[in-house]
Amino acid sequence: PDRQTGGLALFANYGCTIRAMEPQIRYTTTSDGVNIAWGEAGQGPALLSCGPTPFTHVQEHFALWDAYFGTLARSFRLITFDARGTGMSERAVEEVSLDTMLLDAQAVVEAANLETFTVEAEAFLLSFGTALNLAVTLPERVTHVVLEAPFQNMRELADTPFGRVSLTLAEADWPVFVQ
């Protein structure tokens, strides 16, 4: 899928109808110079969603999870972003870590002018770590933390089909893994 269309043409090829809410896609730059894609939709209290890194794509996620994001955007100003090295954000980066992902999230918080917000993280340790780091780093701004399907460590998933396939693919071909 190409970065501009978000790969939505793929679904049209299979006869699928996309009723996607169209997020406003924007870019911001982190304090260490990396370009980060972020999107927003809806109105209301701010909800920053830390997606399941490395499986994020601001534009595609709104299309693929239309009902989920649509429901949230009816009650919240929903902000999502692609961490460095993933989705529509800058791909050629030297490091991806919890520290750099915190820089990504902080850049989005500033670009979106979030005075106070709820942070939500989806089902992966990197996104959980980012959400929790934001809450610790910005306690005066983060009002709530929501962890979706949390688990304590990767060992809980390592001996499952998902864990085995994910680890094997990530080690074999990182660019394919994050596509």
C-alpha atoms as an extended CHARMM CRD file, in Angstrom:
* protein
*
       179  EXT
         1         1  PRO       CA              0.0000000000        0.0000000000        0.0000000000  PROA      1               0.0000000000
         2         2  ASP       CA              1.2840000000        3.4410000000       -0.7400000000  PROA      2               0.0000000000
         3         3  ARG       CA              1.5860000000        6.0910000000        1.9640000000  PROA      3               0.0000000000
         4         4  GLN       CA             -0.7070000000        8.5910000000        0.2850000000  PROA      4               0.0000000000
         5         5  THR       CA             -3.8000000000        6.4310000000       -0.2490000000  PROA      5               0.0000000000
         6         6  GLY       CA             -3.2570000000        4.2660000000        2.8060000000  PROA      6               0.0000000000
         7         7  GLY       CA             -3.8140000000        1.1540000000        0.7200000000  PROA      7               0.0000000000
         8         8  LEU       CA             -7.5910000000        1.6680000000        0.5920000000  PROA      8               0.0000000000
         9         9  ALA       CA             -7.6120000000        0.7290000000       -3.0820000000  PROA      9               0.0000000000
        10        10  LEU       CA             -6.8440000000       -2.8260000000       -1.9660000000  PROA      10              0.0000000000
        11        11  PHE       CA            -10.2920000000       -3.1040000000       -0.3990000000  PROA      11              0.0000000000
        12        12  ALA       CA            -12.0270000000       -1.7440000000       -3.4980000000  PROA      12              0.0000000000
        13        13  ASN       CA            -10.3240000000       -4.4880000000       -5.5250000000  PROA      13              0.0000000000
        14        14  TYR       CA            -12.1810000000       -7.0490000000       -3.4040000000  PROA      14              0.0000000000
        15        15  GLY       CA            -15.5420000000       -5.3330000000       -3.8340000000  PROA      15              0.0000000000
        16        16  CYS       CA            -15.6190000000       -3.9130000000       -0.3080000000  PROA      16              0.0000000000
        17        17  THR       CA            -17.4040000000       -0.6790000000        0.4480000000  PROA      17              0.0000000000
        18        18  ILE       CA            -15.4720000000        1.6100000000        2.7690000000  PROA      18              0.0000000000
        19        19  ARG       CA            -17.6060000000        3.9440000000        4.9170000000  PROA      19              0.0000000000
        20        20  ALA       CA            -14.5760000000        5.4430000000        6.5550000000  PROA      20              0.0000000000
        21        21  MET       CA            -14.6470000000        8.6220000000        8.5310000000  PROA      21              0.0000000000
        22        22  GLU       CA            -11.9750000000       10.8330000000        7.0420000000  PROA      22              0.0000000000
        23        23  PRO       CA             -9.5180000000       11.9920000000        9.6820000000  PROA      23              0.0000000000
        24        24  GLN       CA             -7.6210000000       15.2130000000        9.1990000000  PROA      24              0.0000000000
        25        25  ILE       CA             -4.0450000000       14.0040000000        8.6220000000  PROA      25              0.0000000000
        26        26  ARG       CA             -1.2660000000       16.2740000000        9.7790000000  PROA      26              0.0000000000
        27        27  TYR       CA              2.4550000000       16.0450000000       10.4040000000  PROA      27              0.0000000000
        28        28  THR       CA              4.5850000000       17.2940000000       13.2520000000  PROA      28              0.0000000000
        29        29  THR       CA              8.2870000000       17.0580000000       14.0330000000  PROA      29              0.0000000000
        30        30  THR       CA              9.7030000000       15.5760000000       17.2290000000  PROA      30              0.0000000000
        31        31  SER       CA             12.3880000000       17.2590000000       19.3100000000  PROA      31              0.0000000000
        32        32  ASP       CA             14.9460000000       14.9450000000       17.6400000000  PROA      32              0.0000000000
        33        33  GLY       CA             13.8090000000       15.8630000000       14.1020000000  PROA      33              0.0000000000
        34        34  VAL       CA             11.5680000000       12.9190000000       13.0960000000  PROA      34              0.0000000000
        35        35  ASN       CA              8.3570000000       13.5780000000       11.1130000000  PROA      35              0.0000000000
        36        36  ILE       CA              5.2910000000       12.0340000000       12.7690000000  PROA      36              0.0000000000
        37        37  ALA       CA              1.9020000000       11.5830000000       11.0930000000  PROA      37              0.0000000000
        38        38  TRP       CA             -1.1650000000       12.1560000000       13.2310000000  PROA      38              0.0000000000
        39        39  GLY       CA             -4.8560000000       12.4080000000       12.6170000000  PROA      39              0.0000000000
        40        40  GLU       CA             -7.9270000000       13.6460000000       14.3950000000  PROA      40              0.0000000000
        41        41  ALA       CA            -11.6810000000       13.3810000000       14.1210000000  PROA      41              0.0000000000
        42        42  GLY       CA            -14.6410000000       14.2950000000       16.2770000000  PROA      42              0.0000000000
        43        43  GLN       CA            -15.2900000000       16.8410000000       18.9670000000  PROA      43              0.0000000000
        44        44  GLY       CA            -15.3580000000       16.7590000000       22.7230000000  PROA      44              0.0000000000
        45        45  PRO       CA            -12.8150000000       15.9390000000       25.3970000000  PROA      45              0.0000000000
        46        46  ALA       CA             -9.4580000000       14.9230000000       23.9270000000  PROA      46              0.0000000000
        47        47  LEU       CA             -8.6450000000       11.2020000000       23.6460000000  PROA      47              0.0000000000
        48        48  LEU       CA             -5.1160000000       10.3600000000       22.4670000000  PROA      48              0.0000000000
        49        49  SER       CA             -5.0070000000        6.8220000000       21.1240000000  PROA      49              0.0000000000
        50        50  CYS       CA             -1.6480000000        5.0650000000       21.1370000000  PROA      50              0.0000000000
        51        51  GLY       CA             -2.2410000000        2.4270000000       18.4740000000  PROA      51              0.0000000000
        52        52  PRO       CA             -0.8280000000       -1.0890000000       18.3670000000  PROA      52              0.0000000000
        53        53  THR       CA              2.7070000000       -0.1900000000       17.3000000000  PROA      53              0.0000000000
        54        54  PRO       CA              4.1550000000       -1.3310000000       14.9290000000  PROA      54              0.0000000000
        55        55  PHE       CA              0.7920000000       -2.0230000000       13.2600000000  PROA      55              0.0000000000
        56        56  THR       CA             -0.4000000000        1.5570000000       12.9230000000  PROA      56              0.0000000000
        57        57  HSD       CA             -1.4150000000        3.6270000000        9.9430000000  PROA      57              0.0000000000
        58        58  VAL       CA             -3.3930000000        6.7720000000       10.7650000000  PROA      58              0.0000000000
        59        59  GLN       CA             -5.4450000000        6.7660000000        7.5800000000  PROA      59              0.0000000000
        60        60  GLU       CA             -5.9720000000        3.0040000000        7.2510000000  PROA      60              0.0000000000
        61        61  HSD       CA             -6.9800000000        2.5330000000       10.8720000000  PROA      61              0.0000000000
        62        62  PHE       CA             -9.8400000000        4.9910000000       10.4790000000  PROA      62              0.0000000000
        63        63  ALA       CA            -11.0080000000        3.0160000000        7.4270000000  PROA      63              0.0000000000
        64        64  LEU       CA            -10.5130000000       -0.4580000000        8.8960000000  PROA      64              0.0000000000
        65        65  TRP       CA            -11.9510000000        0.3360000000       12.3250000000  PROA      65              0.0000000000
        66        66  ASP       CA            -14.6630000000        2.7230000000       11.1510000000  PROA      66              0.0000000000
        67        67  ALA       CA            -17.2980000000        1.6050000000       13.6890000000  PROA      67              0.0000000000
        68        68  TYR       CA            -14.8350000000        1.7520000000       16.6130000000  PROA      68              0.0000000000
        69        69  PHE       CA            -13.3010000000        5.1180000000       15.7010000000  PROA      69              0.0000000000
        70        70  GLY       CA            -16.6920000000        6.4790000000       14.6360000000  PROA      70              0.0000000000
        71        71  THR       CA            -18.1660000000        5.6480000000       18.0360000000  PROA      71              0.0000000000
        72        72  LEU       CA            -15.2620000000        7.3040000000       19.8390000000  PROA      72              0.0000000000
        73        73  ALA       CA            -15.3510000000       10.3840000000       17.5910000000  PROA      73              0.0000000000
        74        74  ARG       CA            -19.0260000000       10.9610000000       18.4010000000  PROA      74              0.0000000000
        75        75  SER       CA            -18.0580000000       11.6650000000       22.0160000000  PROA      75              0.0000000000
        76        76  PHE       CA            -14.3800000000       12.6540000000       21.8910000000  PROA      76              0.0000000000
        77        77  ARG       CA            -11.8530000000       14.5970000000       19.9210000000  PROA      77              0.0000000000
        78        78  LEU       CA             -9.9770000000       11.4810000000       18.8360000000  PROA      78              0.0000000000
        79        79  ILE       CA             -6.2800000000       11.8850000000       18.0570000000  PROA      79              0.0000000000
        80        80  THR       CA             -4.1740000000        9.0100000000       16.7070000000  PROA      80              0.0000000000
        81        81  PHE       CA             -0.6050000000        8.8740000000       15.4500000000  PROA      81              0.0000000000
        82        82  ASP       CA              1.9130000000        6.6360000000       13.7700000000  PROA      82              0.0000000000
        83        83  ALA       CA              5.0770000000        6.1560000000       15.7870000000  PROA      83              0.0000000000
        84        84  ARG       CA              8.3690000000        6.6740000000       13.9930000000  PROA      84              0.0000000000
        85        85  GLY       CA              9.2150000000        3.9150000000       11.5450000000  PROA      85              0.0000000000
        86        86  THR       CA              5.5610000000        2.9580000000       11.0040000000  PROA      86              0.0000000000
        87        87  GLY       CA              2.5150000000        3.9520000000        8.9890000000  PROA      87              0.0000000000
        88        88  MET       CA              2.6800000000        7.3970000000        7.4270000000  PROA      88              0.0000000000
        89        89  SER       CA              5.4290000000        8.6510000000        9.7530000000  PROA      89              0.0000000000
        90        90  GLU       CA              9.0620000000        8.8650000000        8.7760000000  PROA      90              0.0000000000
        91        91  ARG       CA             10.2880000000        5.3310000000        8.0730000000  PROA      91              0.0000000000
        92        92  ALA       CA             14.0720000000        5.6840000000        7.8800000000  PROA      92              0.0000000000
        93        93  VAL       CA             14.8620000000        6.1560000000       11.5630000000  PROA      93              0.0000000000
        94        94  GLU       CA             17.8710000000        5.0970000000       13.5940000000  PROA      94              0.0000000000
        95        95  GLU       CA             16.0870000000        3.9890000000       16.7490000000  PROA      95              0.0000000000
        96        96  VAL       CA             12.6580000000        2.9150000000       17.9270000000  PROA      96              0.0000000000
        97        97  SER       CA             12.3430000000        2.5690000000       21.6870000000  PROA      97              0.0000000000
        98        98  LEU       CA             10.0290000000        3.5710000000       24.5130000000  PROA      98              0.0000000000
        99        99  ASP       CA             12.0420000000        6.7830000000       24.8640000000  PROA      99              0.0000000000
       100       100  THR       CA             11.6940000000        7.7280000000       21.1870000000  PROA      100             0.0000000000
       101       101  MET       CA              8.0170000000        6.7720000000       21.1700000000  PROA      101             0.0000000000
       102       102  LEU       CA              7.4800000000        9.1160000000       24.1060000000  PROA      102             0.0000000000
       103       103  LEU       CA              9.0570000000       11.8830000000       21.9930000000  PROA      103             0.0000000000
       104       104  ASP       CA              6.6130000000       10.9980000000       19.1850000000  PROA      104             0.0000000000
       105       105  ALA       CA              3.5990000000       11.1600000000       21.4990000000  PROA      105             0.0000000000
       106       106  GLN       CA              4.7680000000       14.3980000000       23.1240000000  PROA      106             0.0000000000
       107       107  ALA       CA              5.1650000000       16.0190000000       19.6910000000  PROA      107             0.0000000000
       108       108  VAL       CA              1.5780000000       15.0530000000       18.8250000000  PROA      108             0.0000000000
       109       109  VAL       CA              0.2850000000       16.3360000000       22.1830000000  PROA      109             0.0000000000
       110       110  GLU       CA              1.9320000000       19.6960000000       21.4880000000  PROA      110             0.0000000000
       111       111  ALA       CA              0.8750000000       19.8710000000       17.8220000000  PROA      111             0.0000000000
       112       112  ALA       CA             -2.7480000000       19.0590000000       18.7520000000  PROA      112             0.0000000000
       113       113  ASN       CA             -2.6560000000       21.6590000000       21.5570000000  PROA      113             0.0000000000
       114       114  LEU       CA             -3.8810000000       19.1810000000       24.1530000000  PROA      114             0.0000000000
       115       115  GLU       CA             -4.1780000000       20.9300000000       27.5050000000  PROA      115             0.0000000000
       116       116  THR       CA             -5.6990000000       17.8730000000       29.2100000000  PROA      116             0.0000000000
       117       117  PHE       CA             -6.5160000000       14.4970000000       27.6960000000  PROA      117             0.0000000000
       118       118  THR       CA             -7.2210000000       10.8330000000       28.2490000000  PROA      118             0.0000000000
       119       119  VAL       CA             -4.6090000000        8.4940000000       26.8100000000  PROA      119             0.0000000000
       120       120  GLU       CA             -5.6770000000        5.0770000000       25.5180000000  PROA      120             0.0000000000
       121       121  ALA       CA             -3.3610000000        2.2470000000       24.4570000000  PROA      121             0.0000000000
       122       122  GLU       CA             -4.2120000000       -0.7670000000       22.3440000000  PROA      122             0.0000000000
       123       123  ALA       CA             -3.0140000000       -4.2930000000       23.0620000000  PROA      123             0.0000000000
       124       124  PHE       CA              0.7630000000       -4.0410000000       22.6220000000  PROA      124             0.0000000000
       125       125  LEU       CA              3.5860000000       -3.4020000000       25.0680000000  PROA      125             0.0000000000
       126       126  LEU       CA              5.0230000000       -0.4800000000       23.0740000000  PROA      126             0.0000000000
       127       127  SER       CA              1.7140000000        1.3680000000       23.0850000000  PROA      127             0.0000000000
       128       128  PHE       CA              1.1440000000        0.5580000000       26.7730000000  PROA      128             0.0000000000
       129       129  GLY       CA              4.6120000000        1.8490000000       27.6090000000  PROA      129             0.0000000000
       130       130  THR       CA              4.0040000000        5.0330000000       25.6260000000  PROA      130             0.0000000000
       131       131  ALA       CA              0.6770000000        5.7040000000       27.3810000000  PROA      131             0.0000000000
       132       132  LEU       CA              2.1010000000        5.0450000000       30.8330000000  PROA      132             0.0000000000
       133       133  ASN       CA              5.2110000000        7.1540000000       30.1280000000  PROA      133             0.0000000000
       134       134  LEU       CA              2.9740000000       10.0310000000       29.0230000000  PROA      134             0.0000000000
       135       135  ALA       CA              0.9680000000        9.7780000000       32.2450000000  PROA      135             0.0000000000
       136       136  VAL       CA              4.1420000000        9.8670000000       34.3370000000  PROA      136             0.0000000000
       137       137  THR       CA              5.7900000000       12.6170000000       32.2700000000  PROA      137             0.0000000000
       138       138  LEU       CA              2.6900000000       14.8270000000       31.9470000000  PROA      138             0.0000000000
       139       139  PRO       CA              0.6410000000       14.1080000000       35.1020000000  PROA      139             0.0000000000
       140       140  GLU       CA             -0.9600000000       17.5520000000       35.0470000000  PROA      140             0.0000000000
       141       141  ARG       CA             -2.2770000000       16.9460000000       31.5160000000  PROA      141             0.0000000000
       142       142  VAL       CA             -3.1900000000       13.2300000000       31.4410000000  PROA      142             0.0000000000
       143       143  THR       CA             -6.5430000000       12.8690000000       33.2030000000  PROA      143             0.0000000000
       144       144  HSD       CA             -7.1090000000        9.1340000000       32.6100000000  PROA      144             0.0000000000
       145       145  VAL       CA             -5.2160000000        6.1270000000       31.2440000000  PROA      145             0.0000000000
       146       146  VAL       CA             -7.0970000000        3.3350000000       29.4390000000  PROA      146             0.0000000000
       147       147  LEU       CA             -5.2310000000        0.1040000000       28.6300000000  PROA      147             0.0000000000
       148       148  GLU       CA             -7.0770000000       -2.1250000000       26.1720000000  PROA      148             0.0000000000
       149       149  ALA       CA             -6.3890000000       -5.8710000000       26.6570000000  PROA      149             0.0000000000
       150       150  PRO       CA             -3.2620000000       -5.4080000000       28.7770000000  PROA      150             0.0000000000
       151       151  PHE       CA             -0.7950000000       -8.1930000000       29.4540000000  PROA      151             0.0000000000
       152       152  GLN       CA              2.1920000000       -8.1840000000       31.7390000000  PROA      152             0.0000000000
       153       153  ASN       CA              4.9550000000       -9.2150000000       29.3620000000  PROA      153             0.0000000000
       154       154  MET       CA              5.5540000000      -10.7790000000       25.9730000000  PROA      154             0.0000000000
       155       155  ARG       CA              6.2330000000      -14.1770000000       27.5600000000  PROA      155             0.0000000000
       156       156  GLU       CA              2.4910000000      -14.4550000000       28.1290000000  PROA      156             0.0000000000
       157       157  LEU       CA              2.0370000000      -14.3700000000       24.3490000000  PROA      157             0.0000000000
       158       158  ALA       CA              5.2900000000      -16.0100000000       23.2380000000  PROA      158             0.0000000000
       159       159  ASP       CA              3.9670000000      -19.5630000000       23.2200000000  PROA      159             0.0000000000
       160       160  THR       CA              0.8150000000      -18.7520000000       21.2740000000  PROA      160             0.0000000000
       161       161  PRO       CA              0.4710000000      -18.9310000000       17.4860000000  PROA      161             0.0000000000
       162       162  PHE       CA              0.2960000000      -15.1200000000       17.3690000000  PROA      162             0.0000000000
       163       163  GLY       CA              3.4540000000      -14.7610000000       19.4460000000  PROA      163             0.0000000000
       164       164  ARG       CA              5.4580000000      -17.3090000000       17.4450000000  PROA      164             0.0000000000
       165       165  VAL       CA              4.5060000000      -15.8840000000       14.0490000000  PROA      165             0.0000000000
       166       166  SER       CA              4.9960000000      -12.2810000000       15.1430000000  PROA      166             0.0000000000
       167       167  LEU       CA              8.4490000000      -12.8760000000       16.5810000000  PROA      167             0.0000000000
       168       168  THR       CA              9.5910000000      -14.9340000000       13.5880000000  PROA      168             0.0000000000
       169       169  LEU       CA              8.3960000000      -12.3470000000       11.0760000000  PROA      169             0.0000000000
       170       170  ALA       CA              9.8080000000       -9.3920000000       13.0450000000  PROA      170             0.0000000000
       171       171  GLU       CA             13.2260000000      -11.0590000000       13.2070000000  PROA      171             0.0000000000
       172       172  ALA       CA             13.1750000000      -12.1630000000        9.5640000000  PROA      172             0.0000000000
       173       173  ASP       CA             11.9150000000       -9.0050000000        7.8570000000  PROA      173             0.0000000000
       174       174  TRP       CA             11.1200000000       -5.9210000000        9.9470000000  PROA      174             0.0000000000
       175       175  PRO       CA              9.8220000000       -3.8000000000        6.9980000000  PROA      175             0.0000000000
       176       176  VAL       CA              7.3010000000       -6.5250000000        6.1060000000  PROA      176             0.0000000000
       177       177  PHE       CA              6.3720000000       -6.9620000000        9.7940000000  PROA      177             0.0000000000
       178       178  VAL       CA              5.4010000000       -3.2890000000       10.1350000000  PROA      178             0.0000000000
       179       179  GLN       CA              3.4910000000       -3.2100000000        6.8390000000  PROA      179             0.0000000000
